[in-house]
PDB file of C-alpha atoms in Angstrom:
ATOM      1  CA  GLU A   1       0.000   0.000   0.000  1.00 86.00           C
ATOM      2  CA  GLU A   2       2.862   2.381   0.853  1.00 90.00           C
ATOM      3  CA  GLU A   3       4.578   1.418  -2.342  1.00 91.00           C
ATOM      4  CA  LEU A   4       1.394   2.029  -4.324  1.00 88.00           C
ATOM      5  CA  LYS A   5       0.956   5.458  -2.710  1.00 90.00           C
ATOM      6  CA  ARG A   6       4.543   6.329  -3.486  1.00 90.00           C
ATOM      7  CA  VAL A   7       4.185   5.199  -7.127  1.00 91.00           C
ATOM      8  CA  LEU A   8       0.915   7.103  -7.473  1.00 90.00           C
ATOM      9  CA  LEU A   9       2.491  10.183  -5.918  1.00 91.00           C
ATOM     10  CA  GLU A  10       5.417   9.929  -8.352  1.00 92.00           C
ATOM     11  CA  LYS A  11       2.985   9.535 -11.242  1.00 91.00           C
ATOM     12  CA  ASP A  12       1.010  12.583 -10.029  1.00 91.00           C
ATOM     13  CA  GLU A  13       4.229  14.585  -9.784  1.00 92.00           C
ATOM     14  CA  GLU A  14       5.259  13.435 -13.246  1.00 93.00           C
ATOM     15  CA  VAL A  15       1.828  14.316 -14.679  1.00 93.00           C
ATOM     16  CA  GLU A  16       1.964  17.693 -12.907  1.00 93.00           C
ATOM     17  CA  LYS A  17       5.448  18.335 -14.299  1.00 94.00           C
ATOM     18  CA  ARG A  18       4.279  17.440 -17.816  1.00 94.00           C
ATOM     19  CA  TYR A  19       1.230  19.643 -17.378  1.00 93.00           C
ATOM     20  CA  GLN A  20       3.457  22.562 -16.287  1.00 94.00           C
ATOM     21  CA  GLN A  21       5.773  21.982 -19.254  1.00 94.00           C
ATOM     22  CA  ALA A  22       2.842  21.851 -21.670  1.00 94.00           C
ATOM     23  CA  PHE A  23       1.367  25.001 -20.112  1.00 93.00           C
ATOM     24  CA  GLN A  24       4.699  26.850 -20.373  1.00 94.00           C
ATOM     25  CA  HIS A  25       5.143  25.708 -23.959  1.00 95.00           C
ATOM     26  CA  SER A  26       1.586  26.822 -24.830  1.00 93.00           C
ATOM     27  CA  PHE A  27       2.120  30.145 -23.068  1.00 94.00           C
ATOM     28  CA  GLN A  28       5.382  30.715 -24.951  1.00 95.00           C
ATOM     29  CA  MET A  29       3.644  29.937 -28.252  1.00 95.00           C
ATOM     30  CA  VAL A  30       0.879  32.470 -27.481  1.00 95.00           C
ATOM     31  CA  VAL A  31       3.462  35.118 -26.549  1.00 96.00           C
ATOM     32  CA  MET A  32       5.446  34.444 -29.727  1.00 96.00           C
ATOM     33  CA  ARG A  33       2.289  34.598 -31.856  1.00 96.00           C
ATOM     34  CA  LYS A  34       1.298  37.930 -30.269  1.00 96.00           C
ATOM     35  CA  GLN A  35       4.801  39.325 -30.873  1.00 96.00           C
ATOM     36  CA  LYS A  36       4.686  38.186 -34.496  1.00 97.00           C
ATOM     37  CA  GLU A  37       1.253  39.804 -35.008  1.00 96.00           C
ATOM     38  CA  LYS A  38       2.479  43.032 -33.430  1.00 96.00           C
ATOM     39  CA  ALA A  39       5.570  43.066 -35.674  1.00 96.00           C
ATOM     40  CA  GLN A  40       3.364  42.506 -38.741  1.00 96.00           C
ATOM     41  CA  ARG A  41       1.050  45.384 -37.739  1.00 96.00           C
ATOM     42  CA  GLU A  42       4.021  47.657 -37.201  1.00 94.00           C
ATOM     43  CA  ALA A  43       5.464  46.691 -40.582  1.00 95.00           C
ATOM     44  CA  GLN A  44       2.116  47.446 -42.248  1.00 96.00           C
ATOM     45  CA  GLU A  45       1.951  50.806 -40.502  1.00 95.00           C
ATOM     46  CA  MET A  46       5.509  51.596 -41.598  1.00 94.00           C
ATOM     47  CA  ASN A  47       4.651  50.729 -45.221  1.00 96.00           C
ATOM     48  CA  LYS A  48       1.532  52.893 -45.046  1.00 96.00           C
ATOM     49  CA  LEU A  49       3.559  55.814 -43.644  1.00 94.00           C
ATOM     50  CA  LYS A  50       6.141  55.402 -46.412  1.00 95.00           C
ATOM     51  CA  GLU A  51       3.418  55.412 -49.074  1.00 95.00           C
ATOM     52  CA  GLU A  52       1.859  58.545 -47.578  1.00 94.00           C
ATOM     53  CA  GLN A  53       5.250  60.245 -47.473  1.00 93.00           C
ATOM     54  CA  GLU A  54       5.961  59.336 -51.104  1.00 95.00           C
ATOM     55  CA  SER A  55       2.546  60.693 -52.076  1.00 93.00           C
ATOM     56  CA  ARG A  56       3.206  63.963 -50.260  1.00 92.00           C
ATOM     57  CA  GLU A  57       6.647  64.256 -51.856  1.00 93.00           C
ATOM     58  CA  SER A  58       5.057  63.721 -55.267  1.00 94.00           C
ATOM     59  CA  GLN A  59       2.478  66.429 -54.531  1.00 92.00           C
ATOM     60  CA  LEU A  60       5.218  68.769 -53.385  1.00 91.00           C
ATOM     61  CA  ALA A  61       7.158  68.163 -56.616  1.00 94.00           C
ATOM     62  CA  ALA A  62       4.015  68.970 -58.636  1.00 93.00           C
ATOM     63  CA  ILE A  63       3.528  72.202 -56.674  1.00 91.00           C
ATOM     64  CA  LYS A  64       7.157  73.157 -57.310  1.00 92.00           C
ATOM     65  CA  ARG A  65       6.746  72.511 -61.037  1.00 94.00           C
ATOM     66  CA  GLU A  66       3.623  74.676 -61.099  1.00 93.00           C
ATOM     67  CA  ALA A  67       5.427  77.473 -59.252  1.00 90.00           C
ATOM     68  CA  SER A  68       8.273  77.269 -61.769  1.00 92.00           C
ATOM     69  CA  ASN A  69       5.803  77.520 -64.657  1.00 93.00           C
ATOM     70  CA  LEU A  70       4.143  80.534 -63.025  1.00 90.00           C
ATOM     71  CA  ARG A  71       7.528  82.208 -62.583  1.00 91.00           C
ATOM     72  CA  LYS A  72       8.255  81.679 -66.297  1.00 95.00           C
ATOM     73  CA  LEU A  73       4.889  83.217 -67.219  1.00 91.00           C
ATOM     74  CA  HIS A  74       5.663  86.133 -64.936  1.00 91.00           C
ATOM     75  CA  GLU A  75       8.970  86.720 -66.743  1.00 93.00           C
ATOM     76  CA  GLU A  76       7.251  86.548 -70.139  1.00 93.00           C
ATOM     77  CA  ASN A  77       4.651  89.079 -68.987  1.00 90.00           C
ATOM     78  CA  LYS A  78       7.379  91.424 -67.788  1.00 93.00           C
ATOM     79  CA  ALA A  79       9.023  91.189 -71.215  1.00 94.00           C
ATOM     80  CA  ASN A  80       5.674  91.889 -72.940  1.00 92.00           C
ATOM     81  CA  GLU A  81       5.083  94.857 -70.693  1.00 92.00           C
ATOM     82  CA  THR A  82       8.506  96.295 -71.575  1.00 93.00           C
ATOM     83  CA  THR A  83       7.776  95.848 -75.301  1.00 93.00           C
ATOM     84  CA  LEU A  84       4.408  97.583 -74.990  1.00 91.00           C
ATOM     85  CA  ARG A  85       5.974 100.497 -73.113  1.00 91.00           C
ATOM     86  CA  ALA A  86       8.544 100.896 -75.894  1.00 94.00           C
ATOM     87  CA  GLU A  87       5.763 100.863 -78.514  1.00 92.00           C
ATOM     88  CA  ILE A  88       3.835 103.506 -76.593  1.00 90.00           C
ATOM     89  CA  GLU A  89       6.896 105.710 -76.358  1.00 91.00           C
ATOM     90  CA  GLU A  90       7.560 105.275 -80.082  1.00 92.00           C
ATOM     91  CA  THR A  91       3.963 106.187 -80.831  1.00 90.00           C
ATOM     92  CA  LYS A  92       4.266 109.354 -78.755  1.00 88.00           C
ATOM     93  CA  GLN A  93       7.451 110.357 -80.565  1.00 85.00           C
ATOM     94  CA  ASN A  94       5.869 109.695 -83.958  1.00 87.00           C
ATOM     95  CA  LYS A  95       2.867 111.783 -82.970  1.00 80.00           C
ATOM     96  CA  GLU A  96       5.052 114.699 -81.975  1.00 78.00           C
ATOM     97  CA  ALA A  97       7.062 114.528 -85.205  1.00 77.00           C
ATOM     98  CA  VAL A  98       3.950 114.491 -87.372  1.00 71.00           C
ATOM     99  CA  LEU A  99       2.412 117.392 -85.510  1.00 67.00           C
ATOM    100  CA  ALA A 100       5.580 119.431 -85.879  1.00 67.00           C
ATOM    101  CA  LYS A 101       5.620 118.883 -89.685  1.00 69.00           C
ATOM    102  CA  ALA A 102       1.984 119.414 -90.518  1.00 63.00           C
ATOM    103  CA  TYR A 103       0.113 120.828 -87.580  1.00 67.00           C
ATOM    104  CA  GLY A 104      -2.936 122.130 -89.364  1.00 65.00           C
ATOM    105  CA  LEU A 105      -3.355 119.434 -92.012  1.00 61.00           C
ATOM    106  CA  GLN A 106      -2.629 116.527 -89.688  1.00 57.00           C
ATOM    107  CA  TRP A 107      -5.394 117.041 -87.122  1.00 70.00           C
ATOM    108  CA  VAL A 108      -7.145 113.852 -88.280  1.00 72.00           C
ATOM    109  CA  GLU A 109      -3.867 111.932 -88.054  1.00 74.00           C
ATOM    110  CA  LYS A 110      -3.378 113.336 -84.591  1.00 77.00           C
ATOM    111  CA  GLN A 111      -6.734 112.016 -83.515  1.00 83.00           C
ATOM    112  CA  LYS A 112      -5.891 108.592 -84.967  1.00 85.00           C
ATOM    113  CA  ARG A 113      -2.612 108.481 -83.100  1.00 85.00           C
ATOM    114  CA  LEU A 114      -4.282 109.566 -79.899  1.00 90.00           C
ATOM    115  CA  THR A 115      -6.750 106.739 -80.350  1.00 92.00           C
ATOM    116  CA  ALA A 116      -3.892 104.327 -81.039  1.00 91.00           C
ATOM    117  CA  GLU A 117      -2.078 105.576 -77.958  1.00 92.00           C
ATOM    118  CA  LYS A 118      -5.192 105.114 -75.874  1.00 95.00           C
ATOM    119  CA  ASN A 119      -5.508 101.593 -77.248  1.00 94.00           C
ATOM    120  CA  LEU A 120      -1.887 100.841 -76.432  1.00 91.00           C
ATOM    121  CA  ASN A 121      -2.390 102.265 -72.954  1.00 93.00           C
ATOM    122  CA  LYS A 122      -5.395 100.003 -72.531  1.00 95.00           C
ATOM    123  CA  GLN A 123      -3.308  97.046 -73.679  1.00 93.00           C
ATOM    124  CA  LEU A 124      -0.577  98.013 -71.238  1.00 91.00           C
ATOM    125  CA  GLU A 125      -3.119  98.253 -68.454  1.00 94.00           C
ATOM    126  CA  GLU A 126      -4.446  94.804 -69.360  1.00 93.00           C
ATOM    127  CA  VAL A 127      -0.924  93.371 -69.368  1.00 90.00           C
ATOM    128  CA  GLN A 128      -0.253  94.999 -66.012  1.00 91.00           C
ATOM    129  CA  ASN A 129      -3.503  93.564 -64.624  1.00 94.00           C
ATOM    130  CA  ASN A 130      -2.601  90.122 -65.982  1.00 91.00           C
ATOM    131  CA  HIS A 131       0.868  90.523 -64.522  1.00 88.00           C
ATOM    132  CA  LYS A 132      -0.633  91.404 -61.133  1.00 92.00           C
ATOM    133  CA  MET A 133      -2.996  88.407 -61.236  1.00 92.00           C
ATOM    134  CA  GLU A 134      -0.148  86.077 -62.153  1.00 90.00           C
ATOM    135  CA  MET A 135       2.010  87.488 -59.368  1.00 89.00           C
ATOM    136  CA  ASP A 136      -0.877  86.906 -56.968  1.00 92.00           C
ATOM    137  CA  ALA A 137      -1.093  83.325 -58.252  1.00 90.00           C
ATOM    138  CA  VAL A 138       2.683  82.887 -57.821  1.00 88.00           C
ATOM    139  CA  LEU A 139       2.456  84.205 -54.267  1.00 88.00           C
ATOM    140  CA  GLU A 140      -0.491  81.939 -53.503  1.00 91.00           C
ATOM    141  CA  THR A 141       1.339  78.929 -54.947  1.00 89.00           C
ATOM    142  CA  ALA A 142       4.458  79.806 -52.979  1.00 86.00           C
ATOM    143  CA  SER A 143       2.329  80.076 -49.845  1.00 89.00           C
ATOM    144  CA  LYS A 144       0.814  76.666 -50.558  1.00 89.00           C
ATOM    145  CA  GLU A 145       4.294  75.258 -51.171  1.00 88.00           C
ATOM    146  CA  TYR A 146       5.427  76.624 -47.838  1.00 88.00           C
ATOM    147  CA  GLY A 147       2.385  75.078 -46.141  1.00 89.00           C
ATOM    148  CA  ALA A 148       2.987  71.739 -47.883  1.00 88.00           C
ATOM    149  CA  ILE A 149       6.659  71.764 -46.932  1.00 88.00           C
ATOM    150  CA  SER A 150       5.752  72.611 -43.328  1.00 90.00           C
ATOM    151  CA  GLU A 151       3.211  69.790 -43.270  1.00 90.00           C
ATOM    152  CA  LEU A 152       5.777  67.392 -44.752  1.00 90.00           C
ATOM    153  CA  LEU A 153       8.308  68.365 -42.087  1.00 92.00           C
ATOM    154  CA  LYS A 154       5.709  67.763 -39.363  1.00 93.00           C
ATOM    155  CA  LEU A 155       4.929  64.354 -40.830  1.00 90.00           C
ATOM    156  CA  LYS A 156       8.655  63.532 -41.022  1.00 92.00           C
ATOM    157  CA  GLU A 157       9.012  64.441 -37.338  1.00 92.00           C
ATOM    158  CA  GLU A 158       5.994  62.333 -36.422  1.00 91.00           C
ATOM    159  CA  GLU A 159       7.330  59.422 -38.461  1.00 89.00           C
ATOM    160  CA  THR A 160      10.728  59.736 -36.777  1.00 90.00           C
ATOM    161  CA  ASP A 161       9.046  59.761 -33.355  1.00 91.00           C
ATOM    162  CA  ILE A 162       6.968  56.695 -34.250  1.00 89.00           C
ATOM    163  CA  LEU A 163      10.009  54.863 -35.599  1.00 87.00           C
ATOM    164  CA  SER A 164      12.024  55.744 -32.501  1.00 89.00           C
ATOM    165  CA  LYS A 165       9.240  54.497 -30.225  1.00 90.00           C
ATOM    166  CA  GLU A 166       8.839  51.306 -32.213  1.00 86.00           C
ATOM    167  CA  ALA A 167      12.580  50.704 -32.230  1.00 86.00           C
ATOM    168  CA  GLY A 168      12.591  51.161 -28.455  1.00 84.00           C
ATOM    169  CA  GLU A 169       9.715  48.724 -28.083  1.00 82.00           C
ATOM    170  CA  LEU A 170      11.366  46.154 -30.336  1.00 77.00           C
ATOM    171  CA  ARG A 171      14.589  46.334 -28.341  1.00 71.00           C
TER     172      ARG A 171
END
């Protein structure tokens, strides 16, 4: 009877030990599975952040291209404005020369030139207005670029913080 109790006690201890080992193994498997799932989620989040960053960089490049195009248009408008000013000045000089030669007989010509000068002045005013609108557009685009760059820098900082935290957690 003593021997039977001892054998049963040993068997119980052995079963208990196996149970503990199985429980520890199962617990370790659950912990490893959770760690793997967490690492996968973090990798997905990192990929998503990278995609968002690439998208923002692409948008920023498009904004820069548009600003460059607007600057070119601005330069062209300045050149057109200079040309129109020269034409107006030439018209004024021509008017004065004609009036000096034939003051009395050239009254009709004078009126035509005045009309032409008025038209050129109107054209100049239109060019100046267009120039002003384009400058406003350039300034607005530059402001948007600045905002986009600021936003991108904020996102970079947030990404760096997230990566630092995740690296700390992984360690």
